[in-house]
Coordinates of N, CA, C and O and ligand atoms in Angstrom, one line a residue:
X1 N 43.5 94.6 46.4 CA 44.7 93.8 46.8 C 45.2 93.0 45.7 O 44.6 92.5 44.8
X2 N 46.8 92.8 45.9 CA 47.1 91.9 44.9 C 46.6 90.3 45.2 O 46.2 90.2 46.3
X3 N 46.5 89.2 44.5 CA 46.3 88.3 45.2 C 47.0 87.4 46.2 O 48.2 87.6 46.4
X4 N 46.3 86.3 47.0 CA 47.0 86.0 47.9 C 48.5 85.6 47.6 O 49.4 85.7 48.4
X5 N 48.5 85.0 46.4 CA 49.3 83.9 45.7 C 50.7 84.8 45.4 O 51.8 84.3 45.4
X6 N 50.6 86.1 45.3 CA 51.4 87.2 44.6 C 52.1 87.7 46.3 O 53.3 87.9 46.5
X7 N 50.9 87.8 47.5 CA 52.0 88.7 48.5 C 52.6 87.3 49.0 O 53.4 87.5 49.9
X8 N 52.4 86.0 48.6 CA 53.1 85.2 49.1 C 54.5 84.7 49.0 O 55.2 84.1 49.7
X9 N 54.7 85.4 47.4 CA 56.1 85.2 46.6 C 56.9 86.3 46.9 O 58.1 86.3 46.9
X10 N 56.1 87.6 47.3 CA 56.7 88.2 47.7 C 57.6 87.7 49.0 O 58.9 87.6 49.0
X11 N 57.0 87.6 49.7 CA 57.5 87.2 50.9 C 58.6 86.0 50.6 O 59.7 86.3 51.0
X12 N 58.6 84.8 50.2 CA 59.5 83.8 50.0 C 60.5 84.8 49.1 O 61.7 84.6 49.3
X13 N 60.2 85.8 48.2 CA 61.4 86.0 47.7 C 62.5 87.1 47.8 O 63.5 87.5 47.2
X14 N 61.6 87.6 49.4 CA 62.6 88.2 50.4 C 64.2 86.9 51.0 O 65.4 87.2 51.1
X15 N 63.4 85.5 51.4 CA 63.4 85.0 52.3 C 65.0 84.6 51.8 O 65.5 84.2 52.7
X16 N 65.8 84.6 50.7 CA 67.4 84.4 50.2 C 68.1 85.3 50.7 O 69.2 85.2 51.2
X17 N 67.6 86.2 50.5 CA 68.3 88.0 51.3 C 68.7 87.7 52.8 O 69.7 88.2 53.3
X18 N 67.8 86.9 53.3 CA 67.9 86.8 55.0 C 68.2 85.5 55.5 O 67.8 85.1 56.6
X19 N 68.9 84.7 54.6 CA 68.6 83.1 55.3 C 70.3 83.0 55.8 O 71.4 83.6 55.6
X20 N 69.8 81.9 56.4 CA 71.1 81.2 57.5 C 71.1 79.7 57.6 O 70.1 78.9 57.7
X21 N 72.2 79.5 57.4 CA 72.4 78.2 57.9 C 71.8 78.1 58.9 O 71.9 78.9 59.8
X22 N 70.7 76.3 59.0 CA 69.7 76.1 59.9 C 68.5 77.0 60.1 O 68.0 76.8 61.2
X23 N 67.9 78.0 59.2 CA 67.0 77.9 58.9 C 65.8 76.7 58.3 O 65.9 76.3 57.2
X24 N 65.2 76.4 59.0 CA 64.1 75.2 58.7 C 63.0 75.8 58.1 O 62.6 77.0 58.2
X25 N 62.2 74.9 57.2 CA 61.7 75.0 56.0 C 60.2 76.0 56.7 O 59.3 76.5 56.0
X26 N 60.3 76.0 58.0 CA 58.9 76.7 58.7 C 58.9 78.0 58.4 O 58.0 78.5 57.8
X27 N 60.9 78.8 58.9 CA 60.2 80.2 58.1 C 59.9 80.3 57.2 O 59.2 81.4 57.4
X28 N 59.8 80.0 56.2 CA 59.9 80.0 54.9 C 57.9 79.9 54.9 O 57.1 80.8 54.7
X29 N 57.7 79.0 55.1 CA 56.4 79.2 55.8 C 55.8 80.3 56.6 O 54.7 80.7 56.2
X30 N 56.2 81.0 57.8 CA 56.0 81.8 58.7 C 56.2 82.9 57.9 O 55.9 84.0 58.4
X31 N 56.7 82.9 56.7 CA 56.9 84.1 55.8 C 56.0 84.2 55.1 O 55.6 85.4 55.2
X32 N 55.4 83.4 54.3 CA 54.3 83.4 53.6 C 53.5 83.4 54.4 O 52.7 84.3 54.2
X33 N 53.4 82.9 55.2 CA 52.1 83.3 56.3 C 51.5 85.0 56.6 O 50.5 85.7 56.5
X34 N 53.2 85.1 56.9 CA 53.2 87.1 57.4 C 52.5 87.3 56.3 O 51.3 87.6 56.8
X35 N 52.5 87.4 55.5 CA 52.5 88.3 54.2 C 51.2 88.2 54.1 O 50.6 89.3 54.1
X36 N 50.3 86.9 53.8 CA 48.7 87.0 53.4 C 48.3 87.4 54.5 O 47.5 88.2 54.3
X37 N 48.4 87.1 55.9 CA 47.5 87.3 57.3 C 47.2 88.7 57.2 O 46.1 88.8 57.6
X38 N 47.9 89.9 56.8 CA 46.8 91.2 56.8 C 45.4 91.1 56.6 O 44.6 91.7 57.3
X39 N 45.1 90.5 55.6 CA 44.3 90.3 54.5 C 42.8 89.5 55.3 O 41.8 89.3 54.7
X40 N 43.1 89.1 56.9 CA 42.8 88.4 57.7 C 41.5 89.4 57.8 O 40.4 88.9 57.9
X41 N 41.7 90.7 57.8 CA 40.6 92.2 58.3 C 39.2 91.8 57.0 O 38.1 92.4 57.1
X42 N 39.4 91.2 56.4 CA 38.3 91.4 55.6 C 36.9 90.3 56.1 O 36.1 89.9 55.3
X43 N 36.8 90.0 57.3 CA 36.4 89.2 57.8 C 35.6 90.6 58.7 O 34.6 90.4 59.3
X44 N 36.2 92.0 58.9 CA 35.4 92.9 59.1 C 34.2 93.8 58.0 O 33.6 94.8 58.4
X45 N 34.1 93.2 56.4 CA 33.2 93.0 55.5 C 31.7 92.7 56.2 O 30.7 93.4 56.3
X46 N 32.0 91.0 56.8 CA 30.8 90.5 56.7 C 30.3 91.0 58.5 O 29.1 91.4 58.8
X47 N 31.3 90.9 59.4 CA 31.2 92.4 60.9 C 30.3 93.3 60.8 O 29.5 93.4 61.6
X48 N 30.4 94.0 59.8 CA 29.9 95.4 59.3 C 30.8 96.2 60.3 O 30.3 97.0 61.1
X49 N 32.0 95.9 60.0 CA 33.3 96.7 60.2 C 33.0 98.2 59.0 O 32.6 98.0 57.9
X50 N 33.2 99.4 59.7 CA 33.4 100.4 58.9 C 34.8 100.3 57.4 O 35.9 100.0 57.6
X51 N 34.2 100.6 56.3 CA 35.8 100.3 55.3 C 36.6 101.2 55.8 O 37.7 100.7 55.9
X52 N 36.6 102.4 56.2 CA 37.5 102.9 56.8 C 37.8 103.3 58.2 O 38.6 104.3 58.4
X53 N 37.3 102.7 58.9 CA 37.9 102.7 60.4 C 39.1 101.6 60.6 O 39.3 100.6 59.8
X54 N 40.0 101.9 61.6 CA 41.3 101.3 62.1 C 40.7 100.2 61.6 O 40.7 100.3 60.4
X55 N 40.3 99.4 62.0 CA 40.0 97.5 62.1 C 39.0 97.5 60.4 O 38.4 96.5 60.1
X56 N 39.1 98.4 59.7 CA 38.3 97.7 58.3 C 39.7 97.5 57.8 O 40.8 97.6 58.4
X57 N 39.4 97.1 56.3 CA 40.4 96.7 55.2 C 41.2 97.7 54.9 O 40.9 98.8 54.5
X58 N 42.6 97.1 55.0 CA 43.8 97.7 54.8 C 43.9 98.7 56.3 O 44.7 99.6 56.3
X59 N 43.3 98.7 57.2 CA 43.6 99.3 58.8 C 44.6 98.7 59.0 O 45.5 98.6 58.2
X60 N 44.7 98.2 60.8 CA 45.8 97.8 61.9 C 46.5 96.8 60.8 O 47.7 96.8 60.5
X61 N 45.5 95.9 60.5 CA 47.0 94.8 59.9 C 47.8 95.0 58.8 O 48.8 94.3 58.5
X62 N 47.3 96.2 58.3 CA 48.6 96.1 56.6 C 49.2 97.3 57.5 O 49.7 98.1 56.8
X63 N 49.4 97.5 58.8 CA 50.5 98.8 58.9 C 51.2 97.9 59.8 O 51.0 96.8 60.4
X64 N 52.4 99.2 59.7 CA 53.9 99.1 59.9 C 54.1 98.6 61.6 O 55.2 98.2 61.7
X65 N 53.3 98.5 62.8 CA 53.5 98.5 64.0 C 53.0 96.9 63.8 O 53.5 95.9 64.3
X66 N 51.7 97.0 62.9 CA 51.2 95.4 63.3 C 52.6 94.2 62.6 O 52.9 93.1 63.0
X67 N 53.0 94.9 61.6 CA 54.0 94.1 61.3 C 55.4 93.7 62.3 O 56.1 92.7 62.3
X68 N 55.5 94.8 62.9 CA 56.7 94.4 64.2 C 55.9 93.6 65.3 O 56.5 92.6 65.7
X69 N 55.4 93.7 65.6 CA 54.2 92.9 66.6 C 54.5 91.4 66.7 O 55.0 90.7 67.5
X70 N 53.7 91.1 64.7 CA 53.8 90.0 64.5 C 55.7 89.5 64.3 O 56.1 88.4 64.7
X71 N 56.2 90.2 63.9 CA 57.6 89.5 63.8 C 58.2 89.2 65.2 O 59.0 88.3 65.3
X72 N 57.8 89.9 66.3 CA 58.3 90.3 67.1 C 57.7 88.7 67.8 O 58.6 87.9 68.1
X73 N 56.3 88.1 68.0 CA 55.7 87.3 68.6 C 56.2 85.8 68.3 O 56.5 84.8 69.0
X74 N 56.3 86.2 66.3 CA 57.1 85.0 65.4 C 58.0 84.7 65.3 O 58.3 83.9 64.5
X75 N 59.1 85.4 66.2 CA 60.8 85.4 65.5 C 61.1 84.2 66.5 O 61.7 83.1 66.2
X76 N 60.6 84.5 68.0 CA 61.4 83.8 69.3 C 61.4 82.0 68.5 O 62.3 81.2 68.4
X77 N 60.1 81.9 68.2 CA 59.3 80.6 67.8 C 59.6 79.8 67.3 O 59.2 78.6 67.4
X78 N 60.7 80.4 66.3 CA 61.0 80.0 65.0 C 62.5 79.6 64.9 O 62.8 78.7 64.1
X79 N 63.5 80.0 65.7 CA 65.3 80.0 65.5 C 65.4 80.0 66.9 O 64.7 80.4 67.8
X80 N 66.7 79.1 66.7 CA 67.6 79.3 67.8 C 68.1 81.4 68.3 O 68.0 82.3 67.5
X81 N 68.6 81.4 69.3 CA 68.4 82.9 69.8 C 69.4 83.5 68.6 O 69.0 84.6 68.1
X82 N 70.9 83.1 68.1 CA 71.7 83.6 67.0 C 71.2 84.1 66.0 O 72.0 84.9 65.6
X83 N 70.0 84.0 65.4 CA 69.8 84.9 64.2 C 68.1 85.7 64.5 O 67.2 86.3 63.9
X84 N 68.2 85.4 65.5 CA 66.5 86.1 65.7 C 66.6 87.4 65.2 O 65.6 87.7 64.5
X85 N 67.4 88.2 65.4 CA 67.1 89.8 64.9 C 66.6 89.4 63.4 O 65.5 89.6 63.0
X86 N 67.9 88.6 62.6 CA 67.4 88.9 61.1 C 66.4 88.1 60.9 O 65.8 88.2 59.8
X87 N 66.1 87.0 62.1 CA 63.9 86.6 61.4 C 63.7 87.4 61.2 O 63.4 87.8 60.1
X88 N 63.9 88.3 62.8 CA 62.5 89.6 62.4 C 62.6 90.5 61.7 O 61.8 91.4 61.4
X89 N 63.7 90.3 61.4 CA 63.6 91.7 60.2 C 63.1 91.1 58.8 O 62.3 91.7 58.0
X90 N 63.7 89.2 58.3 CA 62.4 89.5 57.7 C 60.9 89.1 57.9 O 60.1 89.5 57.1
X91 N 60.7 88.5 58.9 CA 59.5 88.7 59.2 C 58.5 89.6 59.0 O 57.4 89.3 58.6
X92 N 59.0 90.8 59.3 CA 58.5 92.2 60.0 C 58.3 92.8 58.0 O 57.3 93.2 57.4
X93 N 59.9 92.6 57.5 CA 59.1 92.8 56.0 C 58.7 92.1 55.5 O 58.6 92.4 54.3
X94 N 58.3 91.1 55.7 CA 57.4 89.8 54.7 C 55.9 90.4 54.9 O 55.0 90.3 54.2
X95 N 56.1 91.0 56.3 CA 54.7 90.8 56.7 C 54.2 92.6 56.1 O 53.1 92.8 55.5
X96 N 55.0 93.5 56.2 CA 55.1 94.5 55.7 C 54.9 95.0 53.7 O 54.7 96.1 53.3
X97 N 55.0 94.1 53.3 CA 55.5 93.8 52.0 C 53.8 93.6 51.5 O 53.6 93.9 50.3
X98 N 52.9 93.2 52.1 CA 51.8 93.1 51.8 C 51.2 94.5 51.8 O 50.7 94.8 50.7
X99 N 51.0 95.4 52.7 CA 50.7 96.6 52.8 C 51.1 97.7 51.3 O 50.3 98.5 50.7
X100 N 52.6 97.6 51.0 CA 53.1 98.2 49.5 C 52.9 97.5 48.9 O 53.0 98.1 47.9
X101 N 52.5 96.3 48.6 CA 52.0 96.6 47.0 C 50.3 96.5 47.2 O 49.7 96.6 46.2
X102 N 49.7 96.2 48.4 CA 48.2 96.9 48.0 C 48.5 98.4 47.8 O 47.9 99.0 46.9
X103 N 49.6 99.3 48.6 CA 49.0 100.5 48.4 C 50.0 100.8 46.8 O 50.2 102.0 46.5
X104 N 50.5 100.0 46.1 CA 50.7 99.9 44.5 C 49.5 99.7 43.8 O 49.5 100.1 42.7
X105 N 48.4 99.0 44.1 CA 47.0 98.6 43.6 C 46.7 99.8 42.8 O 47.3 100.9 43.0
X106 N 45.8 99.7 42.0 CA 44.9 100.5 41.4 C 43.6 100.8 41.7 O 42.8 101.4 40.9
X107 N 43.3 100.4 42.7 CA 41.9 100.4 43.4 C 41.7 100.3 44.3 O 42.8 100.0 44.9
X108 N 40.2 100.3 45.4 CA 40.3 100.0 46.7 C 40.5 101.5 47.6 O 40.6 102.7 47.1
X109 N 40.6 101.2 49.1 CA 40.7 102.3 50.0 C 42.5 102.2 50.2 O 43.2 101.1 50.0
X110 N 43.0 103.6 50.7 CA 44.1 103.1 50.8 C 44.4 102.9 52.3 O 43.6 102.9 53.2
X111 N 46.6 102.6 52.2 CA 46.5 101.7 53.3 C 47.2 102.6 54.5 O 47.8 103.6 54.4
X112 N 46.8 101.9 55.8 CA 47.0 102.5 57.1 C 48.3 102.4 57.3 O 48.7 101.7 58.3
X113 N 49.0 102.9 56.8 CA 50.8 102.1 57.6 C 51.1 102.6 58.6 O 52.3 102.5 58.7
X114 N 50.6 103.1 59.3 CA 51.3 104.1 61.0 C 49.9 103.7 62.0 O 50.0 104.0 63.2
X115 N 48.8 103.2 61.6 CA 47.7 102.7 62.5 C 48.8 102.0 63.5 O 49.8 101.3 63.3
X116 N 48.2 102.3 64.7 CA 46.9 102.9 65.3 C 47.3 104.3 65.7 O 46.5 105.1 66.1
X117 N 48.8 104.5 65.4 CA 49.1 106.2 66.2 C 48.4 107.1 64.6 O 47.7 108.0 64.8
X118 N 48.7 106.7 63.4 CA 47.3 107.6 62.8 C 47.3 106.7 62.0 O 48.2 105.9 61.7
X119 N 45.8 106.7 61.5 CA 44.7 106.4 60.8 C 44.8 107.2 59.6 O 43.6 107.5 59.2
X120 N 45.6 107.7 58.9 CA 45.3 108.1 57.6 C 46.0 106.8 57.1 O 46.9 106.0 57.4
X121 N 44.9 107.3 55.7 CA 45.0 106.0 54.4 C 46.2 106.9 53.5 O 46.4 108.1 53.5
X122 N 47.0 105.8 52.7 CA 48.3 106.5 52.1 C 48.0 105.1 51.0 O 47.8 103.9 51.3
X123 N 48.2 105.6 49.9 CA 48.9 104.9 48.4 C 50.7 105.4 48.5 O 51.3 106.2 49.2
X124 N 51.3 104.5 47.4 CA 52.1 104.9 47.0 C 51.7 105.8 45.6 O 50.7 105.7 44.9
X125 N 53.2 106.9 45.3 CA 52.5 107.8 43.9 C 52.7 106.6 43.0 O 52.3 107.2 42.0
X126 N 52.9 105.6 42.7 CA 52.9 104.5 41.4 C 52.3 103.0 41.8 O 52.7 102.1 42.6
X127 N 51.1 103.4 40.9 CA 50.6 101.8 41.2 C 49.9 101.2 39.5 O 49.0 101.3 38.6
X128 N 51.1 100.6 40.2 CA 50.8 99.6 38.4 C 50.2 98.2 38.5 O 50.1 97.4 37.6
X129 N 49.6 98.0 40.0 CA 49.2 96.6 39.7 C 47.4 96.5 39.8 O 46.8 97.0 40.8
X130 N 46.9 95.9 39.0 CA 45.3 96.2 38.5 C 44.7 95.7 39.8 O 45.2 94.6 40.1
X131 N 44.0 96.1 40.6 CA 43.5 95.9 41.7 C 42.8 94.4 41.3 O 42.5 94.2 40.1
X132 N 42.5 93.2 42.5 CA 41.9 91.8 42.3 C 40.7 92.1 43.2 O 40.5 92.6 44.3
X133 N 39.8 91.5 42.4 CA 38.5 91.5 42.8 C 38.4 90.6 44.1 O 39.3 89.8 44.2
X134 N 37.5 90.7 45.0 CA 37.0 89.8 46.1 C 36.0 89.0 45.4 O 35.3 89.2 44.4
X135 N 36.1 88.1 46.1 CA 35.4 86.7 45.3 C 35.4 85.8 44.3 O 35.7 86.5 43.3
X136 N 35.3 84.7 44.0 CA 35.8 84.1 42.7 C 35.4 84.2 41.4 O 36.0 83.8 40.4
X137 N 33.6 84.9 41.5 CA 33.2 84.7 40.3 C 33.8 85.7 39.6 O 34.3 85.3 38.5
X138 N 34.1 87.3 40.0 CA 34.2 88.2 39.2 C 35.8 88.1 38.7 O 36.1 88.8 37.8
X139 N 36.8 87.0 39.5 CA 38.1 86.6 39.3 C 38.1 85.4 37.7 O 39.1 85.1 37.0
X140 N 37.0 85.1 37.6 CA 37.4 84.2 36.2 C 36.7 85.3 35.4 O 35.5 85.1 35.3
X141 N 37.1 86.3 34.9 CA 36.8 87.4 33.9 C 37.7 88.0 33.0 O 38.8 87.6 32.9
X142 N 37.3 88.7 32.5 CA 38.8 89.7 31.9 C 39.4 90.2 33.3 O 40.6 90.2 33.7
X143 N 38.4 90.6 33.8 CA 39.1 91.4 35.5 C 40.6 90.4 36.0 O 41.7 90.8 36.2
X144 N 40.2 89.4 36.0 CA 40.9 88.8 36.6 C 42.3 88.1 35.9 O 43.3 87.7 36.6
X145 N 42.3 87.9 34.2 CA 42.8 87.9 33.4 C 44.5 89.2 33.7 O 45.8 89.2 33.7
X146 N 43.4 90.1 33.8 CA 44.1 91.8 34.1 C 45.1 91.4 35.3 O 46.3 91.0 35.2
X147 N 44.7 91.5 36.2 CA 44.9 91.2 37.2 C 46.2 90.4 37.5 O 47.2 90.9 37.9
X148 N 46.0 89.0 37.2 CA 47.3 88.0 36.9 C 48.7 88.6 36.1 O 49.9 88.6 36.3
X149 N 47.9 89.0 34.8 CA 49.0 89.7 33.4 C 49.4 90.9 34.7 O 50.5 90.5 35.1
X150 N 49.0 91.7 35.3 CA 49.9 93.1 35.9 C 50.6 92.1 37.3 O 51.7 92.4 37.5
X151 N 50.2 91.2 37.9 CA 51.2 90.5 39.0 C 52.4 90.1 38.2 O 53.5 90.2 38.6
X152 N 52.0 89.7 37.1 CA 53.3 88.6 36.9 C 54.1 89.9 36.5 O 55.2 89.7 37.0
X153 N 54.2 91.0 36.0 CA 55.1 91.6 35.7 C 55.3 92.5 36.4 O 56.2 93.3 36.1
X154 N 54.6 92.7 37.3 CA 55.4 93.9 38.6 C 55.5 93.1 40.1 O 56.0 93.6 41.1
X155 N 54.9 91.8 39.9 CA 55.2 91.4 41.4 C 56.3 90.2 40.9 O 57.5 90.1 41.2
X156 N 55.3 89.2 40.1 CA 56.5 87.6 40.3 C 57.6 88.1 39.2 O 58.5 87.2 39.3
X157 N 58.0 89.0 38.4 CA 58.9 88.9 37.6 C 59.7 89.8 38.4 O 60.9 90.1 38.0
X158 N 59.3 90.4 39.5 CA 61.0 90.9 40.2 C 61.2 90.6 40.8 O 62.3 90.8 41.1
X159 N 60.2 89.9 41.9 CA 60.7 89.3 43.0 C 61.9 88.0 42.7 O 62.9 87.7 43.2
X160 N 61.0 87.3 41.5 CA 61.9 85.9 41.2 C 63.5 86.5 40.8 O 64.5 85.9 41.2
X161 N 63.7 88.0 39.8 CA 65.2 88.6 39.5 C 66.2 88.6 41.3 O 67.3 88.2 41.6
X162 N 64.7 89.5 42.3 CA 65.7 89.4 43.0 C 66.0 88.4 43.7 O 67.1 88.4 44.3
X163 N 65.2 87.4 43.9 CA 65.5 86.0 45.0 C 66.5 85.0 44.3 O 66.9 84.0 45.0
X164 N 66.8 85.3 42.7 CA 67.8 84.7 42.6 C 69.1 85.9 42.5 O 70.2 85.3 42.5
X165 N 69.2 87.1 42.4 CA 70.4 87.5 42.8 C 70.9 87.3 44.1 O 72.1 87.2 44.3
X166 N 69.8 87.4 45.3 CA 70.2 87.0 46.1 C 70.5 85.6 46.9 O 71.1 85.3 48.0
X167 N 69.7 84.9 46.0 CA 70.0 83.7 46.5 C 71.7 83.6 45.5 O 72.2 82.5 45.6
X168 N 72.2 84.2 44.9 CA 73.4 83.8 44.0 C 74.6 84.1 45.2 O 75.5 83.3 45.4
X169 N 74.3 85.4 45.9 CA 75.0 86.4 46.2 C 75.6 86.0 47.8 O 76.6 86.4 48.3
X170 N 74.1 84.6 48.4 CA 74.6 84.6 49.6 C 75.0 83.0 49.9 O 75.0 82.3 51.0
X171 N 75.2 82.7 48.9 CA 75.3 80.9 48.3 C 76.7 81.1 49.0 O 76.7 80.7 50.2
X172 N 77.8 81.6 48.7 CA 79.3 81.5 49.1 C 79.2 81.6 50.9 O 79.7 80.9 51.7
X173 N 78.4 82.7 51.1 CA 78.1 83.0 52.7 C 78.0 81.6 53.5 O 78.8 81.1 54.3
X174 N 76.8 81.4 53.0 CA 75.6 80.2 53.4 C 76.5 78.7 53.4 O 76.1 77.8 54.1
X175 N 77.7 78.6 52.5 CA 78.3 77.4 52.7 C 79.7 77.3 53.4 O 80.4 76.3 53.5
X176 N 80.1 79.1 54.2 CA 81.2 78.8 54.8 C 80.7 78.5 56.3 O 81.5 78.0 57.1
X177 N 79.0 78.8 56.7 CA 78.8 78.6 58.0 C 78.5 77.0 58.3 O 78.6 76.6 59.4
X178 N 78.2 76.1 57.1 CA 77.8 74.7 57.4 C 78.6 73.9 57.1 O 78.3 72.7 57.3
Ligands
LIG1 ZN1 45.6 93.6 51.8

């Protein structure tokens, strides 16, 4: 997986693309939230959850249904009823967005994205980001070195290109509704 810190920027740097006047500073939170909570299954490690059954790592939560689920449960929660569709949509990819770039990793089992209607594991064909170790000790290493150097340049250096084109793009939008 990439680290937590990486699917989190992902997610905020969706969050320009989909904002609205009176959006409150929560999604923006509920976004970052979506995005690491997959990551929630590795708590099936110490279980003695199978690694590749539905419920091990990268199963039900890094796929595509658990991600509408959760948008779907988070959207009402969060906005007045006017913009709920586009929470959940980003919601649903905040929370989705974690699943592609584990299955961008370089290592690991791959990920479930259509669990629970199937259970096959799927990569994408290009993965340039150096898989992160579990645990902290083997994270202060060269491993982990690796690791940071391939985030910052396939995860934080485009997400930040695109959250400021889109934050550029929807600035005119955004100030004729307030
Ligand atoms: Zn993951």
């Amino acid at each position: 997986m990439p680290t937590v810190m990486s699917h989190a920027v992902a997610a905020l740097a969706l969050g320009p693309a989909f904002r609205r006047a009176g959006w409150r500073t929560r999604v923006w939170w509920a976004g970052a939230l979506c995005a690491v909570l997959p990551d929630a299954d590795v708590v099936g490690f110490y279980a003695g959850v199978p690694l590749g059954s539905v419920l091990g790592h990268r199963g039900l939560t890094h796929s595509l249904p658990f991600a509408a689920v959760l948008a779907s449960v988070l959207a009402p929660l969060l906005t007045p009823r006017g913009t709920r569709l586009r929470l959940w949509l980003y919601l649903f990819l905040a929370t989705a967005s974690h699943g592609v770039l584990d299955a961008m990793t370089d290592g690991g089992i791959g990920v479930a994205f259509f669990a629970p209607f199937d259970t096959s594991r799927y990569y994408l064909p290009w993965h340039p980001i150096v898989v992160s170790p579990l645990g902290i000790r083997p994270f202060l290493s060269a491993w982990g070195l690796a690791v940071l150097a391939s985030e910052a340049l396939w995860v934080w250096l485009p997400a930040t290109l695109f959250a400021a084109v889109a934050w550029r793009l929807t600035r005119r939008r955004l100030a004729s509704q307030s």
